[in-house]
Coordinates of C-alpha atoms and ligand atoms in Angstrom, one line a residue:
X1 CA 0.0 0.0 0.0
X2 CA 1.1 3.3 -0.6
X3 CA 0.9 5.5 2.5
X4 CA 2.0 8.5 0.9
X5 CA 1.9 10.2 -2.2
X6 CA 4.4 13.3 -2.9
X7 CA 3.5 17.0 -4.5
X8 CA 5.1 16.2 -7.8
X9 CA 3.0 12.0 -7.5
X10 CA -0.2 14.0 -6.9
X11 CA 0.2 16.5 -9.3
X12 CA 1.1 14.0 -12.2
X13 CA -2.6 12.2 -11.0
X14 CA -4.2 15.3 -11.2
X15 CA -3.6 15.9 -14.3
X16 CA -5.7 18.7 -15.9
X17 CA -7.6 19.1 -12.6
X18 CA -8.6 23.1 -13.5
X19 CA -10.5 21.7 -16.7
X20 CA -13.9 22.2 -15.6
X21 CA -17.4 22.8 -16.7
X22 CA -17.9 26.6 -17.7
X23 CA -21.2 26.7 -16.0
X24 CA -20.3 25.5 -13.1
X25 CA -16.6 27.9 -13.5
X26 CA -15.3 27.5 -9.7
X27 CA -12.4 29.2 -8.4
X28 CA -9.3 27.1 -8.4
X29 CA -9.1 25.7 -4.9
X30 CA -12.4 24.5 -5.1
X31 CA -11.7 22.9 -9.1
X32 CA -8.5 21.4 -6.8
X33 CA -10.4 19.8 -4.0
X34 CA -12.8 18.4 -6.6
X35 CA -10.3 17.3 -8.7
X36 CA -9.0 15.3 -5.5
X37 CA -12.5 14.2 -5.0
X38 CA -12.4 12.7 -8.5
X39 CA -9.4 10.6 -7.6
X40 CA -10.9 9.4 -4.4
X41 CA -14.1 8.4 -6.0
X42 CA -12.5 6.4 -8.8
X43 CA -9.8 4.5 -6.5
X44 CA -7.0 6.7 -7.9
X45 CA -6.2 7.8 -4.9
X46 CA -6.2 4.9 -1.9
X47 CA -8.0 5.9 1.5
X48 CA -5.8 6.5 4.5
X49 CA -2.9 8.1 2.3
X50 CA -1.1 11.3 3.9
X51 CA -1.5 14.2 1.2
X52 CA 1.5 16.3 0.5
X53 CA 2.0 19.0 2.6
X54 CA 0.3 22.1 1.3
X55 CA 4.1 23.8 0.1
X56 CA 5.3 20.7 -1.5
X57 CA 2.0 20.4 -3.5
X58 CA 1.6 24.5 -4.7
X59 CA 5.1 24.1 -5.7
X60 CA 4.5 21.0 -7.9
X61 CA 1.5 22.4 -9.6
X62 CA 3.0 26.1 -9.9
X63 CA 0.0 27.5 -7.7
X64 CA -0.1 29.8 -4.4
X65 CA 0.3 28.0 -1.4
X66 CA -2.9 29.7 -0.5
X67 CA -5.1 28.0 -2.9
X68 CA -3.5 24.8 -1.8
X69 CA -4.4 25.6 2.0
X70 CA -8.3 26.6 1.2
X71 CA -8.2 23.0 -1.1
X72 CA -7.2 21.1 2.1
X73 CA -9.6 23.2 4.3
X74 CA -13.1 22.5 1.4
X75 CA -12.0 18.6 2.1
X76 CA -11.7 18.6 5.0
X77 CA -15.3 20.2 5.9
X78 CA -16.7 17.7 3.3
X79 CA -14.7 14.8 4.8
X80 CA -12.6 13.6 2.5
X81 CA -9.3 14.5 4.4
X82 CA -8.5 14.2 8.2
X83 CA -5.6 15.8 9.3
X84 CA -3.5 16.8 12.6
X85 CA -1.5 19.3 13.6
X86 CA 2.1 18.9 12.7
X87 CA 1.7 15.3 11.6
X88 CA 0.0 15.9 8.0
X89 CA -3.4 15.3 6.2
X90 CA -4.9 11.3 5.5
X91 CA -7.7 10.9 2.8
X92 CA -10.9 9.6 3.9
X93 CA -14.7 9.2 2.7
X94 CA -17.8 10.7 4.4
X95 CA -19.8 8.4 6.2
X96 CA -22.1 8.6 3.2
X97 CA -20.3 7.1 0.7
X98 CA -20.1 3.3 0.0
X99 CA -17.6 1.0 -2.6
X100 CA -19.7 0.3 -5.8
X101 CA -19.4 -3.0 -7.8
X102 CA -16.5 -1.6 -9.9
X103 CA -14.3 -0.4 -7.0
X104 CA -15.4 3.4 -7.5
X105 CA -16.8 5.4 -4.4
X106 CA -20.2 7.0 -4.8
X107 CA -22.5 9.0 -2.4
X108 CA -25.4 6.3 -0.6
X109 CA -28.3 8.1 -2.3
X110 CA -27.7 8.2 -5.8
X111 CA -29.7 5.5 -7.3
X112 CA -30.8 7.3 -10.8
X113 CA -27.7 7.0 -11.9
X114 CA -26.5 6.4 -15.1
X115 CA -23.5 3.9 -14.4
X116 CA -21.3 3.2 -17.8
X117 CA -18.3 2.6 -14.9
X118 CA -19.2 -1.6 -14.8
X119 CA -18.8 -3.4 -17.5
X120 CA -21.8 -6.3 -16.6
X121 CA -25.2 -7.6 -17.3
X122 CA -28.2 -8.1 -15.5
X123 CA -29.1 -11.4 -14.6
X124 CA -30.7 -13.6 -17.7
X125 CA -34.2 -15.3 -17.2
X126 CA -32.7 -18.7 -16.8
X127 CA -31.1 -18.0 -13.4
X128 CA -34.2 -18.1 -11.1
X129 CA -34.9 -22.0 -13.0
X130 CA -31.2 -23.0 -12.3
X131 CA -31.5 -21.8 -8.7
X132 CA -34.5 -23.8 -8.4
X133 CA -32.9 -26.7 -9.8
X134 CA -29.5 -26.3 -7.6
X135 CA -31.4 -26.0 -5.2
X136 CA -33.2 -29.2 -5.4
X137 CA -30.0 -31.0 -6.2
X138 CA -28.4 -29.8 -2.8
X139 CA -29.4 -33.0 -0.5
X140 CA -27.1 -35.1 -2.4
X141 CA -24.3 -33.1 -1.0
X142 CA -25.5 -32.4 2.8
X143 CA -24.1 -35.8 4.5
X144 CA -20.5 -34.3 3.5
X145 CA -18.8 -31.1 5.2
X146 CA -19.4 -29.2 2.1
X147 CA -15.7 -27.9 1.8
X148 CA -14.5 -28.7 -1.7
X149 CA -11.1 -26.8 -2.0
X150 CA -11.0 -27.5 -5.8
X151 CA -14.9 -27.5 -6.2
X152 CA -17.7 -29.8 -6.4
X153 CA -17.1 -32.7 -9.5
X154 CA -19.8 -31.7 -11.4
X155 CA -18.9 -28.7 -12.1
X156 CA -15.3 -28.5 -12.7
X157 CA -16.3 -31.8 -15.4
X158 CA -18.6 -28.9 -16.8
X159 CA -15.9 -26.5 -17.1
X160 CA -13.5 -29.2 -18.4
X161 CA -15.5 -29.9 -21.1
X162 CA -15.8 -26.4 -22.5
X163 CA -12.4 -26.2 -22.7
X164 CA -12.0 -29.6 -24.3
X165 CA -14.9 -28.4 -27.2
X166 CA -12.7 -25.2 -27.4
X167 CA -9.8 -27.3 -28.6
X168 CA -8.1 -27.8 -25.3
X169 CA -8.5 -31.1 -23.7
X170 CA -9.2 -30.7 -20.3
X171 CA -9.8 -32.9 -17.1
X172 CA -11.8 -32.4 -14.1
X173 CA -8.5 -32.2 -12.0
X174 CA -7.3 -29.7 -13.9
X175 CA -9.9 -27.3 -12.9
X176 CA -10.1 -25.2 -9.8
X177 CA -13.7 -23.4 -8.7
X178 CA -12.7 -19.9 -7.3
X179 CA -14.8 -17.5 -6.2
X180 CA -15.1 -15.2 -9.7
X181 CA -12.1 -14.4 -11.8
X182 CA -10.7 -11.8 -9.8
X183 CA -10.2 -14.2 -6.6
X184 CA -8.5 -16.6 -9.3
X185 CA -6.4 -14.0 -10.1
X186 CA -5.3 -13.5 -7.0
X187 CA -5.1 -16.8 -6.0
X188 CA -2.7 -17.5 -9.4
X189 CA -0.3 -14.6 -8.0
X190 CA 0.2 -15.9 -4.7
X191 CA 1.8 -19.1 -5.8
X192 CA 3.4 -17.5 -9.3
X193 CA 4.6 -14.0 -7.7
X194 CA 7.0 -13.4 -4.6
X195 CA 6.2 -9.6 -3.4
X196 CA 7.8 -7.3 -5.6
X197 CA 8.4 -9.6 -8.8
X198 CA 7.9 -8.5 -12.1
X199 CA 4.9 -8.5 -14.5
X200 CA 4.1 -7.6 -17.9
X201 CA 0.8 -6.3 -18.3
X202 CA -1.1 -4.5 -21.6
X203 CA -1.9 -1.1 -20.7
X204 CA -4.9 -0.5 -20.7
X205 CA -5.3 -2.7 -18.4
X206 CA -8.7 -3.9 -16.0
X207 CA -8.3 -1.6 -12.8
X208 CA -8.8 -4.5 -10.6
X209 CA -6.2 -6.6 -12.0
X210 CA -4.2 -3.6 -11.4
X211 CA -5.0 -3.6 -8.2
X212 CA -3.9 -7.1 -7.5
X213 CA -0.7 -6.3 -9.1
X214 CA -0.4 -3.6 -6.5
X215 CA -1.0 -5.6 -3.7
X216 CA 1.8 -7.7 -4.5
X217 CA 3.5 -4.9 -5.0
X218 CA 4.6 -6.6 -8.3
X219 CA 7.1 -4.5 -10.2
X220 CA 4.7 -3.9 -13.4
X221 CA 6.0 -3.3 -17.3
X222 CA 3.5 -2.1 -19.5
X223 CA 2.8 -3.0 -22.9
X224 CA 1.1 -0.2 -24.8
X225 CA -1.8 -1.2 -27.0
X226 CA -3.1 0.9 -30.3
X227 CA -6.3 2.0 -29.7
X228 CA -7.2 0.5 -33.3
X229 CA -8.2 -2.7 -34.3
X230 CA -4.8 -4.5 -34.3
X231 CA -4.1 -3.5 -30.1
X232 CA -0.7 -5.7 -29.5
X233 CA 2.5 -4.3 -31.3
X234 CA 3.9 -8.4 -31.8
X235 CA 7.3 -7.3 -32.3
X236 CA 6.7 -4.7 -29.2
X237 CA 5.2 -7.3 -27.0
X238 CA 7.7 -10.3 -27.6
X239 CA 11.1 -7.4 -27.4
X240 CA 9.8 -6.3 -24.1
X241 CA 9.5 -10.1 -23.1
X242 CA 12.8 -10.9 -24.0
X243 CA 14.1 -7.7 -22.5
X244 CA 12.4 -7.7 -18.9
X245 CA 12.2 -11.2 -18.4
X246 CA 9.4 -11.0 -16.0
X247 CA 7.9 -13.4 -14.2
X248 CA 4.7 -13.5 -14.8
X249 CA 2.4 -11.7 -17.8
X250 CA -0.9 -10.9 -17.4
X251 CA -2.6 -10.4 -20.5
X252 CA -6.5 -10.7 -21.6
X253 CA -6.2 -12.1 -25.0
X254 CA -10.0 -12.5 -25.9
X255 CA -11.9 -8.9 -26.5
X256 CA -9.4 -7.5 -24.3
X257 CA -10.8 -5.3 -21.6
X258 CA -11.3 -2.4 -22.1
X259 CA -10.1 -2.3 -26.1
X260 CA -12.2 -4.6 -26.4
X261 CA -9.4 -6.6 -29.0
X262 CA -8.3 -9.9 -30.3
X263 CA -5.1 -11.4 -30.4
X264 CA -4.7 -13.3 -32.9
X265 CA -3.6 -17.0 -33.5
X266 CA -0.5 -16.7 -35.1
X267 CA 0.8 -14.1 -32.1
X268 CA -0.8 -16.8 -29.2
X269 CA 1.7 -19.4 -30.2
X270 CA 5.4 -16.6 -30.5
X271 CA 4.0 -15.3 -27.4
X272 CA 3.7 -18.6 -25.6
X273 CA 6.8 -19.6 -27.2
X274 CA 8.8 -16.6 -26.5
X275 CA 7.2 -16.4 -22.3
X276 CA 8.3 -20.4 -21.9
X277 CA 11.9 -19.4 -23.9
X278 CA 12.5 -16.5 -21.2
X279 CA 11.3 -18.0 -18.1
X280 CA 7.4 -15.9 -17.9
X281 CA 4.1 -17.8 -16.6
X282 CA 1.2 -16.8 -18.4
X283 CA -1.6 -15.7 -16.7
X284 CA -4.5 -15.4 -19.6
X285 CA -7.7 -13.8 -18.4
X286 CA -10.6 -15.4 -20.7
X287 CA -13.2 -13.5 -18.8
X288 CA -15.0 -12.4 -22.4
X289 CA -14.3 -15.6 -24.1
X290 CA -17.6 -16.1 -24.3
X291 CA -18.8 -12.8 -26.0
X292 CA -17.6 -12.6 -29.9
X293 CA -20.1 -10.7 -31.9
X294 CA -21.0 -10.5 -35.3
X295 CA -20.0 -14.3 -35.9
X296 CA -16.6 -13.6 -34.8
X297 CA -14.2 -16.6 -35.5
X298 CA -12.5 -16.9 -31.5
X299 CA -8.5 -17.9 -32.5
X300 CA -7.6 -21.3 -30.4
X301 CA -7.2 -20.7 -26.8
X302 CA -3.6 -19.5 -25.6
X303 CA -3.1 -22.5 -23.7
X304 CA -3.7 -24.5 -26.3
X305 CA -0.1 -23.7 -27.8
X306 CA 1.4 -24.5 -24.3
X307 CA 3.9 -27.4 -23.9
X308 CA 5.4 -26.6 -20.7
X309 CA 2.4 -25.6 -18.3
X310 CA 3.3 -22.3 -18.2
X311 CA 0.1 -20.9 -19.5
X312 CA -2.9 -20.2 -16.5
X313 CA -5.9 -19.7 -18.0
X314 CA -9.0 -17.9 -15.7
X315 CA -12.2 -17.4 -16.8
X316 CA -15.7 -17.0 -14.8
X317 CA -19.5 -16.9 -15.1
X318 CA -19.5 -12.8 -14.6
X319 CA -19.9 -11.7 -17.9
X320 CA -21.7 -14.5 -20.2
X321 CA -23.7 -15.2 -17.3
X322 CA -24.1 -13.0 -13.4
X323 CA -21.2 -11.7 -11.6
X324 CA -23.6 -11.9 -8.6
X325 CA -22.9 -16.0 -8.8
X326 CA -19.2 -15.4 -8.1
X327 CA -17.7 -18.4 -9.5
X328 CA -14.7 -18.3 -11.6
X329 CA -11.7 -21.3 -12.3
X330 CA -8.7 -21.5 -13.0
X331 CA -7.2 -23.7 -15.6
X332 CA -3.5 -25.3 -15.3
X333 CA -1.6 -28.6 -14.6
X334 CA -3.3 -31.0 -12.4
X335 CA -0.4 -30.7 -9.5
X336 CA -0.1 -26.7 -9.9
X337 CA -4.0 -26.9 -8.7
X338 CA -3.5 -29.4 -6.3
X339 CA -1.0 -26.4 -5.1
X340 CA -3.3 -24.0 -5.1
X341 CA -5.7 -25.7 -3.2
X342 CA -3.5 -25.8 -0.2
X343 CA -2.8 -21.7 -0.7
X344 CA -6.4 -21.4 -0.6
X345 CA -7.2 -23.1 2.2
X346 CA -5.6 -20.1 4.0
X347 CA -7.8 -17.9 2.5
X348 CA -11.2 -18.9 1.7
X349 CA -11.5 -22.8 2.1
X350 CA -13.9 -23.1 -0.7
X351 CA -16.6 -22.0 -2.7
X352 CA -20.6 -22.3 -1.6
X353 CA -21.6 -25.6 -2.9
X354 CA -25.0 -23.6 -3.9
X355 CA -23.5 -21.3 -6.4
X356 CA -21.5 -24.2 -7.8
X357 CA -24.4 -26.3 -8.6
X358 CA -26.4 -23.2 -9.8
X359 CA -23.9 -22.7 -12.3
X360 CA -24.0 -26.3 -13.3
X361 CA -28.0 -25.7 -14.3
X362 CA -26.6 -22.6 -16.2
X363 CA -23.7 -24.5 -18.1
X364 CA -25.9 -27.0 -19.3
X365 CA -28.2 -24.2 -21.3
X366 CA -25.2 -22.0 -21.9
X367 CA -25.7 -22.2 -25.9
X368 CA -29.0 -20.7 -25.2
X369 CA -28.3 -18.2 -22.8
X370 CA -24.9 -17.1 -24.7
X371 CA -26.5 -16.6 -27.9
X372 CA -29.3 -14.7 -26.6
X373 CA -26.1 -12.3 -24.4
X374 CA -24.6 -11.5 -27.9
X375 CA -27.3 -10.9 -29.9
X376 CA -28.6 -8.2 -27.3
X377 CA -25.0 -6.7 -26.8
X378 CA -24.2 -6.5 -30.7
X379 CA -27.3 -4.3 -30.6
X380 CA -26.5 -2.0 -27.6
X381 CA -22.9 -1.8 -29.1
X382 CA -24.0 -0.9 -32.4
X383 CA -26.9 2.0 -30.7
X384 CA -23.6 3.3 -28.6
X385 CA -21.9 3.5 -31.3
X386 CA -24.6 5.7 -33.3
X387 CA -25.2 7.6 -30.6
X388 CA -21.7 8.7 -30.2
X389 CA -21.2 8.9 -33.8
X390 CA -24.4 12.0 -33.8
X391 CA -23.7 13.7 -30.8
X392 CA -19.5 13.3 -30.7
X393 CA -18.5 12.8 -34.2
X394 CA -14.6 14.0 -33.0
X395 CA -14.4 11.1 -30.9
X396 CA -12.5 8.1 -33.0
X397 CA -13.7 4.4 -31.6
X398 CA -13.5 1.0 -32.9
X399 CA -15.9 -1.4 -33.2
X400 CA -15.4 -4.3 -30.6
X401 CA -15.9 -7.6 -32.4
X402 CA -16.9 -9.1 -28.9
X403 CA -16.8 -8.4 -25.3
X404 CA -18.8 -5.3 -23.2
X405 CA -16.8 -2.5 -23.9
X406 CA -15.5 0.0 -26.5
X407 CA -12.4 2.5 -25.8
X408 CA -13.7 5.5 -27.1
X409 CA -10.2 8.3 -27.8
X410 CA -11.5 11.4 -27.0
X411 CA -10.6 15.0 -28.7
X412 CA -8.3 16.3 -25.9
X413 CA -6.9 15.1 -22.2
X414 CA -10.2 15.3 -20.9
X415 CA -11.0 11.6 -19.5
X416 CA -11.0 12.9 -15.8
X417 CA -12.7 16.4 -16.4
X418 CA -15.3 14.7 -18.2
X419 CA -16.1 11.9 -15.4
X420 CA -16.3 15.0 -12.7
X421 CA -18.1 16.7 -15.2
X422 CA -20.8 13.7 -15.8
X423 CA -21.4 12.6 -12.7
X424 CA -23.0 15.8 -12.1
X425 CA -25.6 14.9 -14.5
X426 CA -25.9 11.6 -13.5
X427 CA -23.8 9.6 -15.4
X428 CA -21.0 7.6 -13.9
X429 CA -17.6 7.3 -16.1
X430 CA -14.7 4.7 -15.5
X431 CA -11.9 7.6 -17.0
X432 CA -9.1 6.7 -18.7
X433 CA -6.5 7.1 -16.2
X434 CA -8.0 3.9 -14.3
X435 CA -6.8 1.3 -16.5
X436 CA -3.7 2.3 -16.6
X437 CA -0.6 3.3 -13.7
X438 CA 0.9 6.6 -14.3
X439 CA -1.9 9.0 -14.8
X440 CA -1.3 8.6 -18.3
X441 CA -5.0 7.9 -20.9
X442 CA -6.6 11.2 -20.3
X443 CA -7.6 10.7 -23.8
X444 CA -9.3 8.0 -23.5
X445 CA -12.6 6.7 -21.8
X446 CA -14.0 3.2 -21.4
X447 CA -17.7 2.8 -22.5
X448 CA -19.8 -0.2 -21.9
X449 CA -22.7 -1.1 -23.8
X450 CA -24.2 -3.3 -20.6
X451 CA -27.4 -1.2 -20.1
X452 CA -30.6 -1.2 -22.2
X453 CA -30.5 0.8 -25.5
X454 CA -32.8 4.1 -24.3
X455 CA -30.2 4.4 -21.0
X456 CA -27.0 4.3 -23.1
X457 CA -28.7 6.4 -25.9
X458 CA -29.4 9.3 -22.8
X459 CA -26.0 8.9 -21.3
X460 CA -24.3 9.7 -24.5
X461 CA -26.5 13.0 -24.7
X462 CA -25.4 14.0 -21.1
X463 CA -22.0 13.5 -22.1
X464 CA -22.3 15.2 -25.1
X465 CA -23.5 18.2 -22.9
X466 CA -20.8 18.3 -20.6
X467 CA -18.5 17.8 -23.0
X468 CA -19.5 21.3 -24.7
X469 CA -19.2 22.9 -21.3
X470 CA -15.5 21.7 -21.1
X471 CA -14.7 23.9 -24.0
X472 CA -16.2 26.9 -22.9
X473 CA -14.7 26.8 -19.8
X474 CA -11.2 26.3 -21.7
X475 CA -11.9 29.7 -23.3
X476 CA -11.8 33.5 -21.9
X477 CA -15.4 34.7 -22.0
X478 CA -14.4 38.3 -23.3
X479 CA -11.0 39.5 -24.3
X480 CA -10.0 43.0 -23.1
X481 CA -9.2 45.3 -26.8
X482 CA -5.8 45.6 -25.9
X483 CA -6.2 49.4 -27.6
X484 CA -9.3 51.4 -27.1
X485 CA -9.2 54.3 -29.8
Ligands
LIG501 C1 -10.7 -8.9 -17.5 C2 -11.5 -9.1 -16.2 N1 -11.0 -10.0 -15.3 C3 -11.7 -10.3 -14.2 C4 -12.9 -9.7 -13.9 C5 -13.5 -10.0 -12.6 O1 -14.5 -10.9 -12.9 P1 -15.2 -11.8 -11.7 O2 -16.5 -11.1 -11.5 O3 -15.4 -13.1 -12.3 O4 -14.4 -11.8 -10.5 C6 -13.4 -8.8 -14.8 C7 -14.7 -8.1 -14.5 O5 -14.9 -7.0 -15.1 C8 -12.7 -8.5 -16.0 O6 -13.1 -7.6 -16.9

């Protein structure tokens, strides 16, 4: 954890923190508290971090100390700082402020919100029929304890299977139930990553992933992607390989979150190849595996070009299916799972045996369930993408051949600005800046197309509208003749 961040740390996060609305024009210590507000809410900025001190901060963003002192003082009355004399100032939350599903903060009371900041569906119909069904199935495991470190047989056969249609043979034993991908994840580091190892990740990058990294305070090298339709740089990716030797890559091959890209075959096997030649494990999230659109041919799965077991592969039920369910796997050798049983049984012990055999009732209709996911997100993408091609036609975005989310390049730095800017017309933005480390992607923004048509139609015209404001607050309202004759 970081405990604190320095003037010159802050200000790079900051970014273009004066960038706001012309309406709303505020003076600058109040655009500088809400700018901190804005990293706070988005998980930027950890709770319990000591702020610079007020000189070290107006230095680094070439303000008066003043402006710095009346910042600290607005958060502190709207409790988003603590502090105490002659020890410093610690970020904090009100009391009215919870985590949302995506790891952003927001206020208790805002439930008309537009939220484009999680990339998820709703539920589908079939899920109150398999709970019924699991349900009904759950006396034939009550004479046991009901801990099943690896999970329960039926399902990880389930999951075995898919792989092994997907061109992977699979067994049962290969297969380890987690609670969703992001506990697999985790549960993958442990064993592959001593604190402070290195990994290769693409940049963008999912936050939470991120996050993980950070808590093993993994040493991370980034691999840039292009925001068009080819993402990975092969030549890029495979020299920086070779070069940094980490020892572990983290990569999401299949509609890459958030690009939304596919890697294709022919760059699966060099980059298998090239990770076994310089020592890397290969952590492959498959979270969107499940999602091409438009009849998308899916390349084999990485693993599939893996001699050496050095490819993990984690995948879950959140996005074909419900994140609610939490279950997730993890994919590897037979022993290396037998290993992480025993790191998990420090953790968690096991997953609910009633989730498990709900998502049983869920795999067995999958076909059904998954055709009926794509066809309705091929439609929200395609009404996103209208919208934004009406109301932002400066905007440049590609058009996802799978997943739940587009990366939208904006026309300026503006990622942050805009998500302050939106939120106070109700629409919650995932900026830029969170899928990646240094504060860098202020041009970018991540857009889902999860929610029904109309909501996503409306959220784009918000945006739109803010967006405008941006500008005018960019520009002088009245220039002074410089000669009055
Ligand atoms: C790439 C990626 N990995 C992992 C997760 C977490 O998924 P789960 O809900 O299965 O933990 C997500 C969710 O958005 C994701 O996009």
């Amino acid at each position: 954890m970081v405990s604190q961040v320095r003037g010159v740390q802050l200000a790079r996060l900051l970014g273009q923190w004066h960038a706001l609305p012309g309406r709303r024009r505020s003076p600058d210590y109040a655009a500088l508290a809400g700018a901190v507000r804005g990293l706070l809410a988005d998980g930027r900025l950890p709770l319990g971090v000591r702020l610079p001190a007020e000189r070290d901060l107006a230095e680094a963003l070439r303000i008066s100390r003043t402006t710095v002192t009346a910042a600290y003082r607005e958060l502190r009355d709207s409790g988003h700082l603590a502090s105490r004399r002659g020890a410093g100032s610690w970020t904090m939350l009100p009391g009215t402020h919870r985590v949302a599903p995506n790891g952003l903060w927001i206020p208790l009371d805002d439930r008309d919100m537009l939220d484009l900041g999680v990339a998820a569906l709703a539920a589908p119909p079939e899920l109150l029929p398999a709970a019924r069904a699991a349900a009904e199935d759950l006396p034939r495991y009550l004479n046991g304890a009901g801990y099943h470190p690896i999970g329960i047989i039926e399902l990880r056969e389930a999951i075995a299977q898919r792989y092994t249609e997907r061109g992977l043979p699979t067994s049962p034993d290969q297969i380890m139930v987690t609670n969703g991908t992001q506990h697999a994840l985790d549960l993958v580091l442990r064993l592959a990553l001593a604190p402070g190892g290195g990994v290769l990740v693409e940049s963008p990058s999912y936050p939470n992933a991120l996050a993980a990294l950070a808590a093993r305070r993994a040493r991370i090298t980034t691999h840039g992607l292009a925001a068009d339709a080819d993402g990975w740089d092969a030549d890029l990716l495979l020299g920086t390989l070779r070069q940094v030797r980490p020892r572990v890559g983290y990569l999401i091959p299949d509609f890459q979150n958030p690009t939304g890209h596919l890697m294709p075959a022919e760059l699966r096997e060099r980059l298998v190849a090239t990770a076994h030649a310089v020592g890397t494990d290969l952590v492959i999230d498959e979270s969107f595996v499940d999602l091409p659109l438009d009849g998308t041919d899916l390349p084999p799965p990485t693993a599939s070009f893996d001699r050496h077991s050095r490819v993990v592969s984690i995948g879950g039920m959140s996005k074909p299916f419900w994140g609610g369910l939490r279950i997730g796997w993890i994919r590897s050798s037979a022993p290396q799972v037998q290993r992480l049983a025993a790191a998990r049984v420090g953790v968690d012990m096991s997953s609910p045996v009633l989730d498990q055999l709900v998502a049983v009732h869920l795999l067995d209709v999958a076909p059904a369930i998954v055709a009926a996911r794509r066809a309705q997100l091929a439609v929200q993408r395609d009404a996103l993408l209208g919208a934004l091609a009406a109301r932002l036609p400066e905007w440049r975005v590609t058009r996802p051949r799978g997943g739940v989310t587009l990366w939208a390049e904006l026309d300026g730095p503006i990622s942050s600005a805009l998500a302050r800017a939106a939120e106070e017309v109700g629409v919650r933005l995932a900026p830029g800046p969170r899928f990646g480390l240094d504060g860098t992607l202020e041009r970018f923004l991540r857009l889902p197309f999860t929610l029904p048509v109309a909501d996503l139609v409306e959220a784009v015209g918000r945006i739109a509208a803010v967006r405008y404001d941006l500008d005018r607050a960019g520009q002088p309202r009245w220039r002074e003749p410089s000669v009055i004759a």
